[in-house]
Amino acid sequence: VRSGFAAVVGRPNVGKSTLCNRLCGEKVSIVAATPNTTRHAVRGVVHRDGAQLVVVDTPGVHRPKTALGERLNDAARAAVDDVDALVALVDATAPVGPGDRRVLAQVLATSGATGPQPFVVVNKADAARRPTVAARLLEAESVVAALGGEAAGRVEYFAVSAVTGAGVDPLLDAVFDVLPEGPAWYPAGTVVEADAAERAAELVREALLARVRDELPHAIHTRVASAEWPVVSVEILVERESQKGIVIGRGGRVLKEVGTEARAQLPEGCFLELRVSVEEGWQSRGDVLDRWGY
Ligand SMILES: Nc1nc2c(ncn2[C@@H]2O[C@H](COP(=O)(O)OP(=O)(O)OP(=O)(O)O)[C@@H](O)[C@H]2O)c(=O)[nH]1
Ligand SMILES: [Mg+2]
């Protein structure tokens, strides 16, 4: 069979996770309207006759303000090691800026003459007018040309909407085309790599971000406290005592909604327990980040 890995990279919030989910046809990675939602490399699998593609979602590359931010950049950098394709995503609704330039420079440097096939993809085409999407493609092309190097001439360009799926099939075909001969890394039918407990912790974070993002943009961490199927206990950690109330909500309303939303996406029979604790200033504490696997 043919098989290989494609990493999706880009600035925060450009729609990397949404695209990964669209490519895989399932929710593999959580999505939120806030930057820095994805915090680890997250893998999903696309199966075709005689071919298997592992899609790797990565944290957004940004200028870090905390130790957490540095770890996210490190994770994004590590995720592009040894892949067969690099998909650099830019956002159609904003000009190609210095942040994108850094991402494109990284991609070209990694691809070189013989490394992973570089793709540059303008996302959110549904949210911009056609001429704007065309302008973004040209901006991206001229950034790539200015950066130069051996990979510049190898770049293939696409415009897509991860939300509507427009343009995604041609991109997926092009990625499958560059896969080498290799073993099937995952059994047929496996789309999501994470186990149910890890997934529960992510789904809890997603449901929470949708509700409290204005108050607590990055302060939330979730982790599996214990998992003895069907009981999964997820701990929600915030940075200060005063933030607990926001997560819990009036009369426990927020926490209850979060539990309901996450449970609905977990395997039947899963019993999800939630609790909230404080880890003082965790985003800036290397020791805590080590302990939590960042
Ligand atoms: N209109 C539109 N919105 C999109 C599209 N793709 C993603 N979004 C929105 O953009 C926001 C960010 O999406 P994510 O997929 O979480 O972005 P990301 O690049 O993974 O972000 P980080 O993990 O934080 O780096 C969400 O509100 C998405 O719904 C798209 O094709 N069109
Ligand atoms: Mg993401």
Short mmCIF file of N, CA and C in Angstrom, two decimals, residues 36 49 52 76 81 99 130 138-139 147 160 164 183 189 191 211 246 251 283 294:
data_model
loop_
_atom_site.label_atom_id
_atom_site.label_comp_id
_atom_site.label_asym_id
_atom_site.label_seq_id
_atom_site.Cartn_x
_atom_site.Cartn_y
_atom_site.Cartn_z
N ASN A 36 -4.80 29.40 19.72
CA ASN A 36 -4.14 28.45 20.61
C ASN A 36 -5.09 27.41 21.19
N ASP A 49 -8.69 3.11 -0.92
CA ASP A 49 -8.29 1.83 -1.48
C ASP A 49 -6.79 1.81 -1.70
N GLN A 52 -3.25 5.02 2.69
CA GLN A 52 -3.64 5.52 4.01
C GLN A 52 -2.86 6.80 4.29
N ALA A 76 4.61 22.28 17.48
CA ALA A 76 4.32 22.47 16.05
C ALA A 76 5.56 22.14 15.22
N ASP A 81 8.51 16.86 11.60
CA ASP A 81 9.62 15.93 11.41
C ASP A 81 9.10 14.69 10.69
N GLY A 99 3.36 36.87 10.42
CA GLY A 99 3.17 35.55 11.06
C GLY A 99 3.12 34.45 10.02
N ARG A 130 -14.39 36.28 -4.08
CA ARG A 130 -13.47 35.60 -4.99
C ARG A 130 -12.19 36.38 -5.29
N LEU A 138 -2.04 35.14 -4.60
CA LEU A 138 -0.91 35.87 -5.18
C LEU A 138 0.04 36.37 -4.09
N GLU A 139 -0.52 36.87 -2.99
CA GLU A 139 0.33 37.32 -1.88
C GLU A 139 1.19 36.16 -1.38
N LEU A 147 11.05 34.39 -0.52
CA LEU A 147 11.83 33.55 0.39
C LEU A 147 12.81 32.70 -0.41
N VAL A 160 -9.42 26.69 -0.33
CA VAL A 160 -10.47 25.80 0.18
C VAL A 160 -11.35 26.52 1.21
N THR A 164 -17.16 24.54 4.53
CA THR A 164 -18.11 24.01 3.55
C THR A 164 -17.56 22.79 2.81
N PRO A 183 3.82 0.94 4.94
CA PRO A 183 2.86 0.09 5.64
C PRO A 183 1.60 0.89 6.02
N GLY A 189 -10.64 1.56 9.42
CA GLY A 189 -11.72 2.00 10.29
C GLY A 189 -11.29 2.97 11.39
N VAL A 191 -10.14 6.26 12.57
CA VAL A 191 -10.03 7.62 12.05
C VAL A 191 -9.41 8.53 13.12
N ARG A 211 -18.03 28.40 25.67
CA ARG A 211 -18.87 29.12 26.63
C ARG A 211 -18.15 30.21 27.40
N ILE A 246 -16.43 30.85 37.09
CA ILE A 246 -16.79 31.05 35.69
C ILE A 246 -17.02 29.70 35.00
N GLY A 251 -25.20 28.17 39.63
CA GLY A 251 -25.90 26.92 39.95
C GLY A 251 -25.34 25.71 39.20
N GLN A 283 0.19 28.41 33.23
CA GLN A 283 0.69 28.66 31.87
C GLN A 283 2.14 29.11 31.83
N TYR A 294 3.25 18.79 28.21
CA TYR A 294 3.38 19.79 27.14
C TYR A 294 4.79 19.83 26.61
#
